[in-house]
PDB file of C-alpha atoms in Angstrom:
ATOM      1  CA  MET A1087      28.376 -24.059  11.386  1.00  0.00           C
ATOM      2  CA  PRO A1088      24.738 -23.549  10.315  1.00  0.00           C
ATOM      3  CA  SER A1089      24.229 -20.723   7.836  1.00  0.00           C
ATOM      4  CA  GLN A1090      22.352 -17.625   8.919  1.00  0.00           C
ATOM      5  CA  PRO A1091      18.922 -16.869   7.392  1.00  0.00           C
ATOM      6  CA  THR A1092      19.014 -14.414   4.519  1.00  0.00           C
ATOM      7  CA  GLN A1093      15.295 -14.063   3.702  1.00  0.00           C
ATOM      8  CA  GLN A1094      12.046 -13.640   5.604  1.00  0.00           C
ATOM      9  CA  ILE A1095       9.363 -16.299   5.741  1.00  0.00           C
ATOM     10  CA  PRO A1096       6.763 -15.525   3.042  1.00  0.00           C
ATOM     11  CA  GLY A1097       4.136 -12.918   3.946  1.00  0.00           C
ATOM     12  CA  VAL A1098       0.736 -14.569   4.389  1.00  0.00           C
ATOM     13  CA  TYR A1099      -1.866 -13.764   7.054  1.00  0.00           C
ATOM     14  CA  HIS A1100      -5.495 -14.930   7.415  1.00  0.00           C
ATOM     15  CA  ARG A1101      -8.417 -13.064   9.022  1.00  0.00           C
ATOM     16  CA  LYS A1102     -12.035 -14.207   9.355  1.00  0.00           C
ATOM     17  CA  ILE A1103     -14.832 -11.791   8.523  1.00  0.00           C
ATOM     18  CA  GLY A1104     -17.936 -13.716   9.517  1.00  0.00           C
ATOM     19  CA  ASP A1105     -18.024 -16.727   7.198  1.00  0.00           C
ATOM     20  CA  ILE A1106     -15.512 -15.160   4.810  1.00  0.00           C
ATOM     21  CA  VAL A1107     -11.751 -15.567   5.131  1.00  0.00           C
ATOM     22  CA  VAL A1108      -9.548 -12.721   3.915  1.00  0.00           C
ATOM     23  CA  THR A1109      -5.850 -13.460   3.434  1.00  0.00           C
ATOM     24  CA  THR A1110      -3.191 -10.787   3.144  1.00  0.00           C
ATOM     25  CA  ILE A1111      -0.621 -11.748   0.517  1.00  0.00           C
ATOM     26  CA  SER A1112       2.430  -9.500   0.676  1.00  0.00           C
ATOM     27  CA  ASP A1113       3.952  -8.347  -2.583  1.00  0.00           C
ATOM     28  CA  GLY A1114       6.881  -6.880  -0.631  1.00  0.00           C
ATOM     29  CA  TYR A1115       7.709  -3.197  -0.321  1.00  0.00           C
ATOM     30  CA  LEU A1116       8.937  -0.174  -2.241  1.00  0.00           C
ATOM     31  CA  ASP A1117      11.324   2.496  -0.981  1.00  0.00           C
ATOM     32  CA  GLY A1118      11.101   6.121  -2.036  1.00  0.00           C
ATOM     33  CA  ASN A1119      11.522   9.711  -0.934  1.00  0.00           C
ATOM     34  CA  LEU A1120       9.099  12.171   0.616  1.00  0.00           C
ATOM     35  CA  GLU A1121       9.412  14.725  -2.165  1.00  0.00           C
ATOM     36  CA  VAL A1122       6.515  13.004  -3.954  1.00  0.00           C
ATOM     37  CA  MET A1123       4.149  14.099  -1.171  1.00  0.00           C
ATOM     38  CA  ARG A1124       1.869  17.089  -1.735  1.00  0.00           C
ATOM     39  CA  ASN A1125      -0.019  19.469   0.588  1.00  0.00           C
ATOM     40  CA  VAL A1126       2.268  18.727   3.520  1.00  0.00           C
ATOM     41  CA  ASP A1127       5.557  20.176   4.697  1.00  0.00           C
ATOM     42  CA  VAL A1128       8.199  17.587   3.829  1.00  0.00           C
ATOM     43  CA  GLU A1129      10.209  18.279   6.981  1.00  0.00           C
ATOM     44  CA  LYS A1130       7.129  17.779   9.141  1.00  0.00           C
ATOM     45  CA  ALA A1131       6.463  14.515   7.315  1.00  0.00           C
ATOM     46  CA  ARG A1132      10.057  13.425   7.854  1.00  0.00           C
ATOM     47  CA  ARG A1133       9.835  14.157  11.592  1.00  0.00           C
ATOM     48  CA  ILE A1134       6.610  12.145  11.870  1.00  0.00           C
ATOM     49  CA  LEU A1135       8.306   9.127  10.303  1.00  0.00           C
ATOM     50  CA  GLN A1136      11.400   9.554  12.453  1.00  0.00           C
ATOM     51  CA  ASP A1137       9.253   9.782  15.603  1.00  0.00           C
ATOM     52  CA  ALA A1138       7.553   6.554  14.483  1.00  0.00           C
ATOM     53  CA  PHE A1139      11.004   4.933  14.026  1.00  0.00           C
ATOM     54  CA  ARG A1140      10.462   4.869  10.259  1.00  0.00           C
ATOM     55  CA  PRO A1141      13.171   7.158   8.882  1.00  0.00           C
ATOM     56  CA  ALA A1142      12.401   6.318   5.238  1.00  0.00           C
ATOM     57  CA  ARG A1143       9.258   6.183   3.072  1.00  0.00           C
ATOM     58  CA  ARG A1144       9.032   2.419   2.937  1.00  0.00           C
ATOM     59  CA  THR A1145       5.738   1.498   1.327  1.00  0.00           C
ATOM     60  CA  SER A1146       4.256  -1.922   1.959  1.00  0.00           C
ATOM     61  CA  VAL A1147       2.506  -3.466  -1.033  1.00  0.00           C
ATOM     62  CA  ASN A1148      -0.325  -5.827  -0.093  1.00  0.00           C
ATOM     63  CA  THR A1149      -2.902  -7.837  -1.978  1.00  0.00           C
ATOM     64  CA  PHE A1150      -5.845  -9.690  -0.463  1.00  0.00           C
ATOM     65  CA  LEU A1151      -7.483 -13.022  -1.167  1.00  0.00           C
ATOM     66  CA  ILE A1152     -11.201 -13.343  -0.435  1.00  0.00           C
ATOM     67  CA  HIS A1153     -12.499 -16.878   0.209  1.00  0.00           C
ATOM     68  CA  SER A1154     -16.303 -16.677  -0.037  1.00  0.00           C
ATOM     69  CA  LYS A1155     -18.992 -19.251  -0.875  1.00  0.00           C
ATOM     70  CA  GLY A1156     -16.526 -21.696  -2.412  1.00  0.00           C
ATOM     71  CA  ARG A1157     -14.939 -19.046  -4.614  1.00  0.00           C
ATOM     72  CA  ILE A1158     -11.648 -17.134  -4.426  1.00  0.00           C
ATOM     73  CA  ALA A1159     -10.996 -13.560  -5.488  1.00  0.00           C
ATOM     74  CA  ILE A1160      -7.793 -11.574  -5.256  1.00  0.00           C
ATOM     75  CA  VAL A1161      -7.878  -7.819  -4.720  1.00  0.00           C
ATOM     76  CA  ASP A1162      -4.986  -6.372  -6.750  1.00  0.00           C
ATOM     77  CA  THR A1163      -2.041  -8.368  -8.053  1.00  0.00           C
ATOM     78  CA  GLY A1164       1.116  -6.586  -6.912  1.00  0.00           C
ATOM     79  CA  SER A1165       3.869  -5.128  -9.052  1.00  0.00           C
ATOM     80  CA  GLY A1166       5.174  -8.091 -11.018  1.00  0.00           C
ATOM     81  CA  ASN A1167       8.645  -7.342 -12.421  1.00  0.00           C
ATOM     82  CA  TYR A1168       7.954  -3.688 -13.192  1.00  0.00           C
ATOM     83  CA  LEU A1169       9.279  -2.003 -10.071  1.00  0.00           C
ATOM     84  CA  GLN A1170      11.892  -2.663  -7.367  1.00  0.00           C
ATOM     85  CA  PRO A1171      13.266  -6.158  -6.567  1.00  0.00           C
ATOM     86  CA  THR A1172      11.927  -5.811  -3.009  1.00  0.00           C
ATOM     87  CA  ALA A1173       8.428  -6.229  -4.463  1.00  0.00           C
ATOM     88  CA  GLY A1174       6.835  -8.557  -6.978  1.00  0.00           C
ATOM     89  CA  HIS A1175       6.428 -11.517  -4.633  1.00  0.00           C
ATOM     90  CA  VAL A1176       2.699 -12.249  -4.920  1.00  0.00           C
ATOM     91  CA  GLN A1177       3.116 -15.454  -6.913  1.00  0.00           C
ATOM     92  CA  ARG A1178       5.748 -16.787  -4.491  1.00  0.00           C
ATOM     93  CA  ASN A1179       3.548 -15.998  -1.503  1.00  0.00           C
ATOM     94  CA  LEU A1180       0.451 -17.496  -3.118  1.00  0.00           C
ATOM     95  CA  ALA A1181       2.440 -20.731  -3.437  1.00  0.00           C
ATOM     96  CA  ALA A1182       3.429 -20.464   0.228  1.00  0.00           C
ATOM     97  CA  ALA A1183      -0.259 -20.104   1.109  1.00  0.00           C
ATOM     98  CA  GLY A1184      -1.093 -23.228  -0.904  1.00  0.00           C
ATOM     99  CA  ILE A1185      -3.088 -21.277  -3.502  1.00  0.00           C
ATOM    100  CA  ASP A1186      -2.895 -22.218  -7.161  1.00  0.00           C
ATOM    101  CA  PRO A1187      -3.463 -19.067  -9.261  1.00  0.00           C
ATOM    102  CA  LYS A1188      -5.642 -21.201 -11.530  1.00  0.00           C
ATOM    103  CA  SER A1189      -8.128 -21.541  -8.647  1.00  0.00           C
ATOM    104  CA  ILE A1190      -8.683 -17.774  -8.435  1.00  0.00           C
ATOM    105  CA  ASP A1191     -11.807 -16.948 -10.420  1.00  0.00           C
ATOM    106  CA  THR A1192     -11.964 -13.171  -9.919  1.00  0.00           C
ATOM    107  CA  VAL A1193      -9.402 -10.360  -9.851  1.00  0.00           C
ATOM    108  CA  LEU A1194     -10.804  -7.188  -8.277  1.00  0.00           C
ATOM    109  CA  LEU A1195      -8.676  -4.164  -9.068  1.00  0.00           C
ATOM    110  CA  THR A1196      -8.692  -1.101  -6.863  1.00  0.00           C
ATOM    111  CA  HIS A1197      -7.061   0.750  -9.780  1.00  0.00           C
ATOM    112  CA  MET A1198      -4.543   0.343 -12.594  1.00  0.00           C
ATOM    113  CA  HIS A1199      -1.310   1.680 -11.107  1.00  0.00           C
ATOM    114  CA  PRO A1200       1.649  -0.674 -11.636  1.00  0.00           C
ATOM    115  CA  ASP A1201       1.935  -1.772  -7.989  1.00  0.00           C
ATOM    116  CA  HIS A1202      -1.645  -3.032  -8.263  1.00  0.00           C
ATOM    117  CA  SER A1203      -2.166  -4.343 -11.789  1.00  0.00           C
ATOM    118  CA  ALA A1204       1.345  -5.221 -12.987  1.00  0.00           C
ATOM    119  CA  GLY A1205       1.057  -8.710 -11.537  1.00  0.00           C
ATOM    120  CA  LEU A1206      -1.778  -9.663 -13.879  1.00  0.00           C
ATOM    121  CA  THR A1207       0.391 -10.907 -16.713  1.00  0.00           C
ATOM    122  CA  ASP A1208       3.841 -12.405 -17.186  1.00  0.00           C
ATOM    123  CA  MET A1209       5.676  -9.547 -18.896  1.00  0.00           C
ATOM    124  CA  SER A1210       8.111 -11.977 -20.548  1.00  0.00           C
ATOM    125  CA  ASN A1211       5.465 -13.758 -22.615  1.00  0.00           C
ATOM    126  CA  GLY A1212       2.148 -11.929 -22.171  1.00  0.00           C
ATOM    127  CA  GLN A1213       0.451 -14.919 -20.520  1.00  0.00           C
ATOM    128  CA  ARG A1214      -2.218 -14.349 -17.875  1.00  0.00           C
ATOM    129  CA  LEU A1215      -0.940 -15.207 -14.387  1.00  0.00           C
ATOM    130  CA  PHE A1216      -4.544 -15.820 -13.295  1.00  0.00           C
ATOM    131  CA  PRO A1217      -5.633 -17.819 -16.345  1.00  0.00           C
ATOM    132  CA  ASN A1218      -9.183 -18.605 -15.203  1.00  0.00           C
ATOM    133  CA  ALA A1219     -10.015 -15.267 -13.614  1.00  0.00           C
ATOM    134  CA  GLU A1220     -12.465 -12.595 -14.618  1.00  0.00           C
ATOM    135  CA  LEU A1221     -10.976  -9.103 -14.310  1.00  0.00           C
ATOM    136  CA  VAL A1222     -13.303  -6.692 -12.493  1.00  0.00           C
ATOM    137  CA  MET A1223     -12.802  -2.939 -12.043  1.00  0.00           C
ATOM    138  CA  HIS A1224     -14.577   0.417 -12.075  1.00  0.00           C
ATOM    139  CA  GLU A1225     -15.620   1.534 -15.546  1.00  0.00           C
ATOM    140  CA  ASN A1226     -13.622   4.782 -15.215  1.00  0.00           C
ATOM    141  CA  GLU A1227     -10.330   2.917 -14.921  1.00  0.00           C
ATOM    142  CA  GLN A1228     -10.372   1.261 -18.306  1.00  0.00           C
ATOM    143  CA  ALA A1229     -11.793   4.383 -19.947  1.00  0.00           C
ATOM    144  CA  TYR A1230      -9.027   6.603 -18.555  1.00  0.00           C
ATOM    145  CA  TRP A1231      -5.945   4.422 -18.977  1.00  0.00           C
ATOM    146  CA  PHE A1232      -6.887   3.429 -22.535  1.00  0.00           C
ATOM    147  CA  ASP A1233      -7.545   7.042 -23.558  1.00  0.00           C
ATOM    148  CA  ASP A1234      -4.808   8.204 -25.953  1.00  0.00           C
ATOM    149  CA  GLY A1235      -5.763  11.826 -25.347  1.00  0.00           C
ATOM    150  CA  GLU A1236      -5.135  11.481 -21.611  1.00  0.00           C
ATOM    151  CA  MET A1237      -1.883   9.646 -22.266  1.00  0.00           C
ATOM    152  CA  SER A1238      -0.657  12.502 -24.454  1.00  0.00           C
ATOM    153  CA  LYS A1239      -0.911  14.915 -21.498  1.00  0.00           C
ATOM    154  CA  VAL A1240       1.660  13.181 -19.290  1.00  0.00           C
ATOM    155  CA  ASP A1241       5.443  12.868 -19.391  1.00  0.00           C
ATOM    156  CA  GLU A1242       7.319   9.930 -20.903  1.00  0.00           C
ATOM    157  CA  ARG A1243       7.811   8.134 -17.576  1.00  0.00           C
ATOM    158  CA  ALA A1244       4.068   8.218 -16.842  1.00  0.00           C
ATOM    159  CA  ARG A1245       3.265   7.121 -20.397  1.00  0.00           C
ATOM    160  CA  GLN A1246       5.422   4.042 -19.970  1.00  0.00           C
ATOM    161  CA  LEU A1247       4.909   3.172 -16.296  1.00  0.00           C
ATOM    162  CA  TYR A1248       1.217   3.987 -15.944  1.00  0.00           C
ATOM    163  CA  PHE A1249      -0.523   4.000 -19.295  1.00  0.00           C
ATOM    164  CA  GLY A1250       1.782   1.584 -21.118  1.00  0.00           C
ATOM    165  CA  ALA A1251       2.207  -0.928 -18.320  1.00  0.00           C
ATOM    166  CA  GLY A1252      -1.490  -0.845 -17.461  1.00  0.00           C
ATOM    167  CA  ARG A1253      -2.564  -1.507 -21.024  1.00  0.00           C
ATOM    168  CA  GLU A1254       0.006  -4.274 -21.418  1.00  0.00           C
ATOM    169  CA  GLN A1255      -1.180  -6.041 -18.288  1.00  0.00           C
ATOM    170  CA  VAL A1256      -4.931  -5.662 -18.832  1.00  0.00           C
ATOM    171  CA  GLU A1257      -5.083  -6.413 -22.556  1.00  0.00           C
ATOM    172  CA  PRO A1258      -4.820 -10.243 -22.185  1.00  0.00           C
ATOM    173  CA  TYR A1259      -7.991 -10.110 -20.031  1.00  0.00           C
ATOM    174  CA  ARG A1260      -9.977  -7.997 -22.482  1.00  0.00           C
ATOM    175  CA  GLU A1261     -12.412 -10.820 -23.332  1.00  0.00           C
ATOM    176  CA  ARG A1262     -13.002 -11.579 -19.652  1.00  0.00           C
ATOM    177  CA  THR A1263     -13.265  -8.073 -18.177  1.00  0.00           C
ATOM    178  CA  ARG A1264     -16.325  -6.869 -16.244  1.00  0.00           C
ATOM    179  CA  LEU A1265     -16.783  -3.175 -15.451  1.00  0.00           C
ATOM    180  CA  PHE A1266     -18.951  -1.741 -12.687  1.00  0.00           C
ATOM    181  CA  ARG A1267     -20.091   1.562 -11.224  1.00  0.00           C
ATOM    182  CA  ASP A1268     -20.923   0.273  -7.737  1.00  0.00           C
ATOM    183  CA  GLY A1269     -22.832  -2.527  -6.022  1.00  0.00           C
ATOM    184  CA  GLU A1270     -21.950  -6.139  -5.142  1.00  0.00           C
ATOM    185  CA  VAL A1271     -19.064  -7.385  -7.270  1.00  0.00           C
ATOM    186  CA  PHE A1272     -18.304 -10.736  -5.583  1.00  0.00           C
ATOM    187  CA  PRO A1273     -20.226 -12.733  -2.949  1.00  0.00           C
ATOM    188  CA  GLY A1274     -20.180 -10.605   0.208  1.00  0.00           C
ATOM    189  CA  VAL A1275     -18.130  -7.831  -1.439  1.00  0.00           C
ATOM    190  CA  THR A1276     -19.524  -4.400  -2.341  1.00  0.00           C
ATOM    191  CA  ALA A1277     -17.638  -1.837  -4.401  1.00  0.00           C
ATOM    192  CA  VAL A1278     -17.191   1.544  -2.712  1.00  0.00           C
ATOM    193  CA  PRO A1279     -15.961   4.011  -5.372  1.00  0.00           C
ATOM    194  CA  SER A1280     -13.409   6.351  -3.813  1.00  0.00           C
ATOM    195  CA  LEU A1281     -12.440   8.391  -6.838  1.00  0.00           C
ATOM    196  CA  GLY A1282      -9.531  10.798  -7.061  1.00  0.00           C
ATOM    197  CA  HIS A1283      -6.302   8.892  -6.627  1.00  0.00           C
ATOM    198  CA  THR A1284      -7.274   7.583 -10.034  1.00  0.00           C
ATOM    199  CA  PRO A1285     -10.556   8.201 -11.901  1.00  0.00           C
ATOM    200  CA  GLY A1286     -11.880   4.768 -10.939  1.00  0.00           C
ATOM    201  CA  HIS A1287     -10.110   4.123  -7.625  1.00  0.00           C
ATOM    202  CA  THR A1288     -12.340   1.792  -5.601  1.00  0.00           C
ATOM    203  CA  ALA A1289     -12.448   0.382  -2.094  1.00  0.00           C
ATOM    204  CA  TYR A1290     -14.189  -2.907  -1.319  1.00  0.00           C
ATOM    205  CA  LEU A1291     -16.445  -3.514   1.697  1.00  0.00           C
ATOM    206  CA  ILE A1292     -16.587  -7.138   2.820  1.00  0.00           C
ATOM    207  CA  ALA A1293     -19.520  -8.078   5.027  1.00  0.00           C
ATOM    208  CA  SER A1294     -20.589 -11.387   6.576  1.00  0.00           C
ATOM    209  CA  ASP A1295     -22.822 -11.947   9.606  1.00  0.00           C
ATOM    210  CA  ASN A1296     -22.126  -8.898  11.789  1.00  0.00           C
ATOM    211  CA  ASP A1297     -18.522  -8.437  10.636  1.00  0.00           C
ATOM    212  CA  GLN A1298     -17.195  -5.918   8.146  1.00  0.00           C
ATOM    213  CA  LEU A1299     -13.839  -5.142   6.574  1.00  0.00           C
ATOM    214  CA  MET A1300     -13.079  -2.161   4.359  1.00  0.00           C
ATOM    215  CA  ILE A1301     -10.195  -2.806   1.970  1.00  0.00           C
ATOM    216  CA  TRP A1302      -9.603   0.849   1.211  1.00  0.00           C
ATOM    217  CA  GLY A1303      -7.041   0.553  -1.583  1.00  0.00           C
ATOM    218  CA  ASP A1304      -4.713   3.545  -1.817  1.00  0.00           C
ATOM    219  CA  THR A1305      -6.551   5.789   0.612  1.00  0.00           C
ATOM    220  CA  VAL A1306      -3.096   6.292   2.132  1.00  0.00           C
ATOM    221  CA  HIS A1307       0.442   5.679   0.912  1.00  0.00           C
ATOM    222  CA  VAL A1308       2.347   6.985   3.953  1.00  0.00           C
ATOM    223  CA  PRO A1309       0.049   6.004   6.832  1.00  0.00           C
ATOM    224  CA  GLU A1310       1.781   7.867   9.648  1.00  0.00           C
ATOM    225  CA  VAL A1311       1.809  11.154   7.721  1.00  0.00           C
ATOM    226  CA  GLN A1312      -1.597  11.036   6.029  1.00  0.00           C
ATOM    227  CA  THR A1313      -3.483  10.112   9.175  1.00  0.00           C
ATOM    228  CA  ALA A1314      -1.855  13.120  10.876  1.00  0.00           C
ATOM    229  CA  PHE A1315      -2.483  15.347   7.828  1.00  0.00           C
ATOM    230  CA  PRO A1316      -5.489  13.968   5.893  1.00  0.00           C
ATOM    231  CA  GLU A1317      -5.082  16.631   3.213  1.00  0.00           C
ATOM    232  CA  ALA A1318      -1.629  15.267   2.329  1.00  0.00           C
ATOM    233  CA  GLY A1319      -1.563  13.613  -1.072  1.00  0.00           C
ATOM    234  CA  MET A1320       0.857  12.189  -3.587  1.00  0.00           C
ATOM    235  CA  ALA A1321       2.305  13.446  -6.860  1.00  0.00           C
ATOM    236  CA  PHE A1322       0.746  10.456  -8.599  1.00  0.00           C
ATOM    237  CA  ASP A1323      -2.809  11.283  -7.499  1.00  0.00           C
ATOM    238  CA  THR A1324      -4.679  11.889 -10.749  1.00  0.00           C
ATOM    239  CA  ASP A1325      -6.830  14.531  -8.998  1.00  0.00           C
ATOM    240  CA  LEU A1326      -5.176  15.725  -5.794  1.00  0.00           C
ATOM    241  CA  ALA A1327      -8.225  17.546  -4.414  1.00  0.00           C
ATOM    242  CA  ALA A1328     -10.635  14.707  -5.191  1.00  0.00           C
ATOM    243  CA  ALA A1329      -8.249  12.178  -3.640  1.00  0.00           C
ATOM    244  CA  ALA A1330      -8.065  14.244  -0.447  1.00  0.00           C
ATOM    245  CA  ALA A1331     -11.856  14.559  -0.312  1.00  0.00           C
ATOM    246  CA  SER A1332     -12.278  10.808  -0.773  1.00  0.00           C
ATOM    247  CA  ARG A1333      -9.661  10.137   1.911  1.00  0.00           C
ATOM    248  CA  LYS A1334     -11.444  12.360   4.413  1.00  0.00           C
ATOM    249  CA  ARG A1335     -14.805  10.733   3.659  1.00  0.00           C
ATOM    250  CA  MET A1336     -13.277   7.297   4.104  1.00  0.00           C
ATOM    251  CA  PHE A1337     -11.548   8.320   7.338  1.00  0.00           C
ATOM    252  CA  ASP A1338     -14.818   9.694   8.712  1.00  0.00           C
ATOM    253  CA  ARG A1339     -16.756   6.594   7.709  1.00  0.00           C
ATOM    254  CA  VAL A1340     -14.477   3.917   9.109  1.00  0.00           C
ATOM    255  CA  SER A1341     -13.621   5.819  12.304  1.00  0.00           C
ATOM    256  CA  ALA A1342     -17.254   6.701  13.073  1.00  0.00           C
ATOM    257  CA  ASP A1343     -18.463   3.150  12.451  1.00  0.00           C
ATOM    258  CA  GLY A1344     -15.449   1.380  13.970  1.00  0.00           C
ATOM    259  CA  VAL A1345     -14.993  -0.650  10.794  1.00  0.00           C
ATOM    260  CA  LEU A1346     -11.937  -2.879  10.525  1.00  0.00           C
ATOM    261  CA  ILE A1347      -9.751  -1.678   7.662  1.00  0.00           C
ATOM    262  CA  ALA A1348      -7.015  -3.038   5.448  1.00  0.00           C
ATOM    263  CA  GLY A1349      -5.058  -1.248   2.769  1.00  0.00           C
ATOM    264  CA  MET A1350      -2.584  -1.907   0.034  1.00  0.00           C
ATOM    265  CA  HIS A1351      -0.029   0.354   1.731  1.00  0.00           C
ATOM    266  CA  LEU A1352      -0.721  -0.265   5.401  1.00  0.00           C
ATOM    267  CA  HIS A1353       2.117  -2.113   7.069  1.00  0.00           C
ATOM    268  CA  PHE A1354       1.757  -5.878   6.719  1.00  0.00           C
ATOM    269  CA  PRO A1355      -0.518  -7.643   7.595  1.00  0.00           C
ATOM    270  CA  ALA A1356      -2.524  -4.396   7.323  1.00  0.00           C
ATOM    271  CA  PHE A1357      -5.605  -5.112   9.477  1.00  0.00           C
ATOM    272  CA  SER A1358      -6.151  -1.986  11.577  1.00  0.00           C
ATOM    273  CA  ARG A1359      -8.618   0.412  13.173  1.00  0.00           C
ATOM    274  CA  LEU A1360      -8.729   4.154  12.668  1.00  0.00           C
ATOM    275  CA  ALA A1361      -9.706   6.566  15.454  1.00  0.00           C
ATOM    276  CA  ARG A1362     -10.328  10.299  15.230  1.00  0.00           C
ATOM    277  CA  ARG A1363      -8.021  12.460  17.312  1.00  0.00           C
ATOM    278  CA  GLY A1364      -9.108  16.089  17.013  1.00  0.00           C
ATOM    279  CA  ASP A1365      -8.526  17.192  13.417  1.00  0.00           C
ATOM    280  CA  ALA A1366      -6.311  14.178  12.761  1.00  0.00           C
ATOM    281  CA  TYR A1367      -6.547  10.406  13.083  1.00  0.00           C
ATOM    282  CA  ALA A1368      -4.583   7.593  14.645  1.00  0.00           C
ATOM    283  CA  LEU A1369      -4.074   4.150  13.164  1.00  0.00           C
ATOM    284  CA  TYR A1370      -4.027   1.113  15.449  1.00  0.00           C
ATOM    285  CA  PRO A1371      -2.855  -2.196  13.960  1.00  0.00           C
ATOM    286  CA  GLU A1372      -4.925  -5.142  15.089  1.00  0.00           C
ATOM    287  CA  ALA A1373      -3.302  -7.729  17.349  1.00  0.00           C
ATOM    288  CA  TRP A1374      -2.350 -10.919  15.537  1.00  0.00           C
ATOM    289  CA  VAL A1375      -4.388 -14.076  16.048  1.00  0.00           C
ATOM    290  CA  HIS A1376      -3.120 -17.611  15.460  1.00  0.00           C
ATOM    291  CA  ASN A1377      -6.388 -19.535  15.085  1.00  0.00           C
ATOM    292  CA  LEU A1378      -9.253 -18.681  12.787  1.00  0.00           C
ATOM    293  CA  ALA A1379     -11.878 -20.613  14.715  1.00  0.00           C
TER     294      ALA A1379
END
């Protein structure tokens, strides 16, 4: 008798943006509770998820490859071995996509939380997992997470999981790190600072021909709830009010302009549209396509 499957096929999905190809590489997912949400009634949030047939806070973790002008960048690197065993699958899924990490010449970080930067380095030996890549991020990120004064203000868990893990992962790239404030950071890719979730949290706008894609980073963590209640934030927002303001600006921008979006915590493969619905918004995942031509 043939054995039954026990694992999913690796998570890889391609999307053309003009002459650029963007590939979602799934890192997996993380499960958690709703008590980490802020500025929203937890029972209302729970009902929204139940009505959407999502009874738990299951958070997708996505990264994105950008194939542009003969170069390859990756936006974020996943969670490595720092978090739950349901995540940390970027390297496996890169192999499934036929991508050698040595061929990636740029790592664009949205920010330095462990589900985004903890896949930079092999924690067992300190070796870079993207050995030929330049590390690129907003100047506020490095300044904040390497600030001992800021680290002294947080509890032990945050010191280890955020400050400690971030420093450990980024340090091997110190001699090949490029910091920015805004502007073009990779061919066809413009940084869109969206500060608040962290001091240097950044979205990336990809544009080619008449097509655009906004990779909006951690604009949302619980899509169904935060599109219904844009003021809803997370306990791990560095500045809750600034994060909410950035989220609302981003929502207004992409919904008004009809820009295709992708996010690190939108459900795989993440490509979606956002539409305004009164004081709230609705998220519409894009239909899958099989051919890129």
